Coordinates of C-alpha atoms and ligand atoms in Angstrom, one line a residue:
X11 CA 106.2 114.7 76.5
X12 CA 108.2 117.1 74.4
X13 CA 111.7 115.8 74.0
X14 CA 113.3 119.3 74.3
X15 CA 112.3 119.4 78.0
X16 CA 114.5 116.4 78.7
X17 CA 118.2 116.2 78.2
X18 CA 118.0 112.4 78.5
X19 CA 115.4 109.7 78.7
X20 CA 115.4 107.7 82.0
X21 CA 115.7 104.0 81.1
X22 CA 115.5 101.0 83.3
X23 CA 118.8 99.1 83.2
X24 CA 118.5 96.8 86.2
X25 CA 115.9 95.2 88.4
X26 CA 115.7 93.4 91.8
X27 CA 113.1 91.9 94.1
X28 CA 112.6 90.2 97.4
X29 CA 109.7 88.5 99.1
X30 CA 110.0 86.8 102.5
X31 CA 109.9 83.0 102.6
X32 CA 106.9 82.6 105.0
X33 CA 103.7 82.1 103.1
X34 CA 100.2 82.8 104.7
X35 CA 97.6 81.0 102.6
X36 CA 93.9 81.7 102.7
X37 CA 93.3 78.6 105.0
X38 CA 95.6 80.3 107.6
X39 CA 93.1 83.1 107.9
X40 CA 90.2 80.7 108.5
X41 CA 91.8 80.1 111.8
X42 CA 92.1 83.8 112.7
X43 CA 88.9 85.4 111.6
X44 CA 85.4 84.5 110.2
X45 CA 86.4 84.0 106.6
X46 CA 87.1 81.3 104.0
X47 CA 89.2 80.6 100.9
X48 CA 86.2 80.8 98.6
X49 CA 85.2 84.4 99.7
X50 CA 88.8 85.7 99.6
X51 CA 89.5 84.1 96.2
X52 CA 86.3 85.3 94.5
X53 CA 86.1 88.8 96.1
X54 CA 89.9 89.6 95.7
X55 CA 91.8 87.1 93.6
X56 CA 94.3 86.5 96.5
X57 CA 95.4 82.9 97.4
X58 CA 98.5 83.6 99.4
X59 CA 100.6 86.5 100.7
X60 CA 104.1 86.7 102.2
X61 CA 104.9 87.6 105.9
X62 CA 108.2 88.9 107.2
X63 CA 108.9 87.3 110.6
X64 CA 112.0 89.2 111.6
X65 CA 113.1 92.6 110.4
X66 CA 111.6 95.7 108.9
X67 CA 110.8 97.4 105.6
X68 CA 114.5 98.4 105.2
X69 CA 115.4 94.7 105.2
X70 CA 112.9 93.9 102.5
X71 CA 114.2 96.9 100.4
X72 CA 117.9 96.1 101.1
X73 CA 117.4 92.5 99.8
X74 CA 115.8 93.9 96.6
X75 CA 118.6 96.4 96.1
X76 CA 121.3 93.7 96.7
X77 CA 119.5 91.5 94.0
X78 CA 119.5 94.5 91.6
X79 CA 123.2 95.3 92.2
X80 CA 124.2 91.7 91.8
X81 CA 122.1 90.9 88.7
X82 CA 123.0 94.1 86.9
X83 CA 126.6 93.9 87.9
X84 CA 126.5 97.4 89.4
X85 CA 129.1 98.8 91.9
X86 CA 127.1 100.2 94.9
X87 CA 129.5 103.1 94.9
X88 CA 128.2 104.3 91.5
X89 CA 124.7 104.9 92.8
X90 CA 123.9 108.6 93.0
X91 CA 120.5 108.4 94.7
X92 CA 117.9 106.0 96.1
X93 CA 114.2 106.7 96.5
X94 CA 112.1 104.4 98.6
X95 CA 108.3 104.4 98.2
X96 CA 106.8 103.1 101.4
X97 CA 104.1 103.8 103.9
X98 CA 105.7 101.4 106.5
X99 CA 109.0 103.1 107.2
X100 CA 111.1 101.4 109.9
X101 CA 110.8 104.5 112.1
X102 CA 109.4 108.1 111.9
X103 CA 113.0 109.0 111.3
X104 CA 115.7 108.4 110.0
X105 CA 114.3 107.7 106.6
X106 CA 114.2 104.2 105.3
X107 CA 116.4 105.3 102.4
X108 CA 119.3 106.1 104.8
X109 CA 118.9 102.7 106.5
X110 CA 118.9 100.9 103.1
X111 CA 121.9 103.0 102.0
X112 CA 123.8 101.8 105.0
X113 CA 122.8 98.1 104.6
X114 CA 123.8 98.0 101.0
X115 CA 126.9 100.1 100.9
X116 CA 125.6 102.9 98.6
X117 CA 128.2 105.1 100.1
X118 CA 127.9 107.9 97.5
X119 CA 124.2 108.1 97.4
X120 CA 121.7 110.5 98.9
X121 CA 118.0 109.7 99.0
X122 CA 114.6 110.0 100.6
X123 CA 111.4 108.2 101.3
X124 CA 108.3 108.9 99.3
X125 CA 104.9 108.3 100.9
X126 CA 102.0 107.8 98.4
X127 CA 100.6 104.4 99.6
X128 CA 99.7 102.2 96.6
X129 CA 100.7 104.8 94.1
X130 CA 104.1 105.2 95.8
X131 CA 106.1 103.4 93.1
X132 CA 104.5 105.4 90.3
X133 CA 105.3 108.7 92.1
X134 CA 108.8 107.6 92.9
X135 CA 109.4 106.5 89.3
X136 CA 108.3 109.9 88.0
X137 CA 110.6 111.6 90.6
X138 CA 113.6 109.3 89.9
X139 CA 113.1 109.8 86.2
X140 CA 113.2 113.6 86.6
X141 CA 116.6 113.3 88.3
X142 CA 117.9 111.4 85.4
X143 CA 116.2 113.5 82.6
X144 CA 117.7 116.7 83.9
X145 CA 121.2 115.3 83.4
X146 CA 122.2 115.9 87.0
X147 CA 122.3 112.2 88.1
X148 CA 123.5 109.0 86.3
X149 CA 122.3 106.1 88.4
X150 CA 119.2 106.3 90.5
X151 CA 117.5 103.4 92.3
X152 CA 113.7 103.5 92.8
X153 CA 112.3 101.0 95.3
X154 CA 108.7 100.1 96.3
X155 CA 108.8 98.3 99.7
X156 CA 106.2 97.7 102.3
X157 CA 105.9 95.5 105.4
X158 CA 102.1 95.7 105.5
X159 CA 102.0 93.1 108.3
X160 CA 103.3 95.9 110.6
X161 CA 100.1 97.9 110.3
X162 CA 97.5 95.2 109.7
X163 CA 95.0 94.3 112.4
X164 CA 94.9 90.5 112.3
X165 CA 91.5 90.5 114.0
X166 CA 89.9 92.6 111.3
X167 CA 88.6 90.4 108.5
X168 CA 88.0 93.4 106.3
X169 CA 91.7 94.1 105.9
X170 CA 93.9 91.4 107.2
X171 CA 93.3 89.0 104.3
X172 CA 94.3 91.6 101.7
X173 CA 97.9 92.6 102.5
X174 CA 101.4 91.1 102.3
X175 CA 105.1 92.0 102.6
X176 CA 107.6 92.5 99.7
X177 CA 109.9 94.8 97.9
X178 CA 111.2 95.4 94.4
X179 CA 113.6 97.9 92.7
X180 CA 114.6 99.3 89.4
X181 CA 117.8 101.1 88.3
X182 CA 117.4 104.2 86.2
X183 CA 120.1 105.5 83.9
X184 CA 120.2 108.2 81.2
X185 CA 119.9 107.4 77.4
X186 CA 119.9 109.6 74.4
X187 CA 117.5 107.3 72.7
X188 CA 114.2 108.9 73.6
X189 CA 112.2 106.0 72.2
X190 CA 113.0 103.9 75.3
X191 CA 112.3 104.5 79.0
X192 CA 110.0 106.7 80.9
X193 CA 107.7 108.5 78.5
X194 CA 104.9 110.1 80.4
X195 CA 102.7 110.1 83.6
X196 CA 99.5 111.5 84.9
X197 CA 99.4 111.6 88.7
X198 CA 96.8 112.8 91.2
X199 CA 96.3 113.3 94.9
X200 CA 93.0 114.1 96.8
X201 CA 93.2 114.3 100.5
X202 CA 89.4 114.0 100.9
X203 CA 90.0 110.3 100.6
X204 CA 91.7 110.3 104.0
X205 CA 88.5 109.2 105.9
X206 CA 88.2 106.0 103.8
X207 CA 91.8 104.7 104.1
X208 CA 94.4 105.6 106.8
X209 CA 96.5 104.8 109.8
X210 CA 95.3 107.5 112.3
X211 CA 97.9 107.4 115.1
X212 CA 101.7 107.4 115.5
X213 CA 102.2 110.7 113.7
X214 CA 101.9 114.2 114.9
X215 CA 98.1 114.3 114.9
X216 CA 97.7 111.4 117.4
X217 CA 101.2 110.6 118.9
X218 CA 101.4 107.2 120.5
X219 CA 99.6 107.0 123.8
X220 CA 97.8 104.3 125.8
X221 CA 94.5 105.6 124.3
X222 CA 95.7 105.3 120.7
X223 CA 96.9 101.8 121.4
X224 CA 93.7 100.7 123.2
X225 CA 91.6 102.1 120.3
X226 CA 93.8 100.2 117.7
X227 CA 94.6 103.5 116.0
X228 CA 98.0 102.3 114.8
X229 CA 96.4 99.8 112.5
X230 CA 95.3 100.5 109.0
X231 CA 91.6 101.3 108.5
X232 CA 89.9 100.8 105.2
X233 CA 86.3 101.4 104.1
X234 CA 86.6 98.7 101.4
X235 CA 83.4 99.4 99.6
X236 CA 84.0 103.2 99.4
X237 CA 87.6 102.7 98.2
X238 CA 86.5 100.0 95.7
X239 CA 84.1 102.4 93.9
X240 CA 86.6 105.3 93.5
X241 CA 89.5 102.9 92.7
X242 CA 87.7 101.3 89.8
X243 CA 86.8 104.6 88.2
X244 CA 90.1 106.4 89.1
X245 CA 92.4 103.7 87.8
X246 CA 90.4 103.0 84.6
X247 CA 89.9 106.8 83.8
X248 CA 93.6 107.6 84.2
X249 CA 94.7 104.6 82.2
X250 CA 92.5 105.5 79.3
X251 CA 93.6 109.1 79.6
X252 CA 97.3 108.2 79.3
X253 CA 96.6 106.0 76.3
X254 CA 94.8 108.9 74.5
X255 CA 97.5 111.4 75.5
X256 CA 100.2 109.2 73.9
X257 CA 98.1 107.9 70.9
X258 CA 98.3 104.4 72.2
X259 CA 95.7 101.9 70.9
X260 CA 94.9 98.8 72.9
X261 CA 96.9 96.6 70.5
X262 CA 100.0 98.8 71.0
X263 CA 100.2 97.9 74.7
X264 CA 102.3 94.9 75.6
X265 CA 101.1 95.0 79.2
X266 CA 99.0 96.9 81.6
X267 CA 101.0 96.7 84.9
X268 CA 98.4 97.5 87.5
X269 CA 98.6 97.9 91.3
X270 CA 97.5 94.5 92.7
X271 CA 94.7 95.4 95.2
X272 CA 91.8 93.5 93.9
X273 CA 91.5 91.3 90.7
X274 CA 88.1 92.9 90.0
X275 CA 89.6 96.4 89.9
X276 CA 92.3 95.2 87.6
X277 CA 89.8 93.5 85.3
X278 CA 87.6 96.6 85.1
X279 CA 90.6 98.7 84.2
X280 CA 91.7 96.3 81.4
X281 CA 88.1 96.2 80.1
X282 CA 87.9 100.0 79.9
X283 CA 91.3 100.0 78.1
X284 CA 90.0 97.4 75.6
X285 CA 92.9 95.0 76.3
X286 CA 92.8 91.2 76.8
X287 CA 93.7 89.3 79.9
X288 CA 97.0 88.3 78.3
X289 CA 98.0 91.9 78.3
X290 CA 97.8 92.3 82.1
X291 CA 100.4 91.4 84.6
X292 CA 99.0 89.5 87.6
X293 CA 100.6 88.2 90.7
X294 CA 98.0 89.2 93.3
X295 CA 97.2 85.4 93.8
X296 CA 100.8 84.9 95.2
X297 CA 101.5 88.1 97.1
X298 CA 98.2 89.9 97.8
X299 CA 98.5 93.7 98.1
X300 CA 102.1 94.7 99.0
X301 CA 101.2 98.4 98.5
X302 CA 104.2 100.2 97.0
X303 CA 105.8 96.9 95.9
X304 CA 103.0 95.5 93.7
X305 CA 104.0 97.2 90.4
X306 CA 107.7 96.7 90.6
X307 CA 107.2 93.1 91.7
X308 CA 105.1 92.5 88.5
X309 CA 107.7 94.3 86.4
X310 CA 110.6 92.1 87.7
X311 CA 108.7 88.8 87.6
X312 CA 107.3 89.3 84.1
X313 CA 110.7 90.5 82.8
X314 CA 112.5 87.6 84.3
X315 CA 110.0 85.1 82.9
X316 CA 110.8 86.5 79.5
X317 CA 107.3 88.0 79.0
X318 CA 108.2 91.7 79.1
X319 CA 110.7 92.3 76.3
X320 CA 112.8 95.2 75.0
X321 CA 110.6 97.7 73.2
X322 CA 107.4 96.6 74.9
X323 CA 105.0 99.5 75.6
X324 CA 103.8 99.3 79.2
X325 CA 101.1 101.3 81.0
X326 CA 101.6 101.3 84.8
X327 CA 98.5 102.2 86.9
X328 CA 97.7 102.5 90.6
X329 CA 95.1 103.8 93.0
X330 CA 95.5 104.0 96.8
X331 CA 95.4 105.8 100.1
X332 CA 95.4 109.6 100.1
X333 CA 93.7 109.3 97.8
X334 CA 96.7 108.9 95.4
X335 CA 96.4 107.6 91.9
X336 CA 97.9 107.8 88.4
X337 CA 99.3 106.1 85.4
X338 CA 102.7 106.0 83.7
X339 CA 103.7 105.1 80.2
X340 CA 107.2 103.4 79.7
X341 CA 108.9 101.6 76.9
X342 CA 111.0 98.7 78.3
X343 CA 114.6 99.1 77.6
X344 CA 116.3 95.8 78.9
X345 CA 117.3 92.9 76.6
Ligands
UT7_14 O1 95.3 99.2 97.7 C1 94.7 100.3 98.3 C2 93.4 100.5 97.7 N1 92.5 99.6 98.2 C3 91.7 98.9 97.3 O2 91.7 99.2 96.2 C4 90.7 98.0 97.9 C5 89.3 98.3 97.4 N2 88.3 97.4 98.1 C6 88.2 96.1 97.8 O3 89.0 95.5 97.2 C7 86.9 95.4 98.3 O4 86.0 96.3 98.8 C8 87.2 94.4 99.5 C9 87.9 93.2 98.9 C10 88.0 95.0 100.6 C11 85.9 93.9 100.1 O5 85.1 93.3 99.0 P1 83.6 93.8 98.8 O6 83.0 92.9 97.7 O7 83.6 95.3 98.6 O8 82.9 93.3 100.2 P2 82.2 94.3 101.2 O9 83.1 95.1 102.0 O10 81.0 94.9 100.6 O11 81.6 93.1 102.2 C12 80.6 92.2 101.7 C13 80.3 91.2 102.8 C14 80.1 91.9 104.2 O12 79.1 91.2 104.9 P3 77.6 91.7 104.9 O13 77.7 93.1 105.6 O14 77.1 91.8 103.5 O15 77.0 90.7 105.8 C15 81.4 91.8 104.9 O16 81.3 91.9 106.3 O17 81.5 90.4 103.1 C16 81.9 90.5 104.4 N3 83.3 90.3 104.5 C17 83.9 89.1 104.6 N4 83.4 87.9 104.5 C18 84.3 86.9 104.6 C19 84.3 91.3 104.6 N5 85.5 90.7 104.7 C20 85.3 89.4 104.7 C21 86.1 88.3 104.7 N6 85.6 87.0 104.7 N7 87.5 88.4 104.8

């Protein structure tokens, strides 16, 4: 990205996360549907996922924001804007951002929800970075949060084993040092993917009715095989493309931070990028697919474990419902 188009670089100066305490392990699903730990582990890499018993996506996001404010020693009144990437908003309106603003005392912030399924955090990070790069805003929080248990049909073995609940957040601030922070992104949408991955009812197309409930149209539908094929190609292609565009060799990359939908998709992407297993952030075994939260959860956990360090070059990549997909290149800025 040409530096003269940005007044500032958007750097990450704080992080926060929250996952609910309740754990659903693979054994739990053996009692619900015709499945087993061996199938789930070998086909997906998932061992456990988290389940929010009481509350909504705004509660997950609010806890992540509170963790961020506390650990970065930030006054909530200093936050200018909050963007929440989610496909499981508490309600059709008001937006989840407003509910989180109220729960966390961000009394000077505006904000909005961003709906891009598994690519939501990438899209929101690009959007939040643009607000900072223009010089108009000084502190922007970007959250990925999803309560996937709200839209999962726990009688459908094709989907129920895959998803979990969680949230994570980053704080963006301006810096004049362009060698750190958000460097570049390549993002895509393709609505022809709607048929393979969607929640059909509850919006303006099929408002809630007895019929939509009887037909289970408020649950997520996924044609797993169809999505798998395009996800492998889409995520790998865009990851290689962002490397080439930014002259990144495989040895330059500290970590690929991929969306955690399936370990096989992650491994295929890493292979195409020519990077080793040690250069990939993985927590799918603990949390499953938390949709917009997977990438920031990886960032926060690997940073807090001391694995992601200042100056590390990171490629973030995702593929999901829409279809939506893309990759971002960032240089980690926190000590
Ligand atoms: O994050 C948003 C984007 N989503 C993705 O990236 C997900 C992409 N898709 C996937 O990750 C994989 O397609 C799945 C994990 C969803 C499924 O794995 P698969 O290897 O593609 O399995 P499949 O759908 O081809 O099913 C293989 C067999 C089928 O049985 P038959 O028809 O061969 O007899 C399924 O009915 O496995 C069966 N199956 C199961 N068996 C045990 C499907 N789900 C289960 C299950 N337990 N939970």
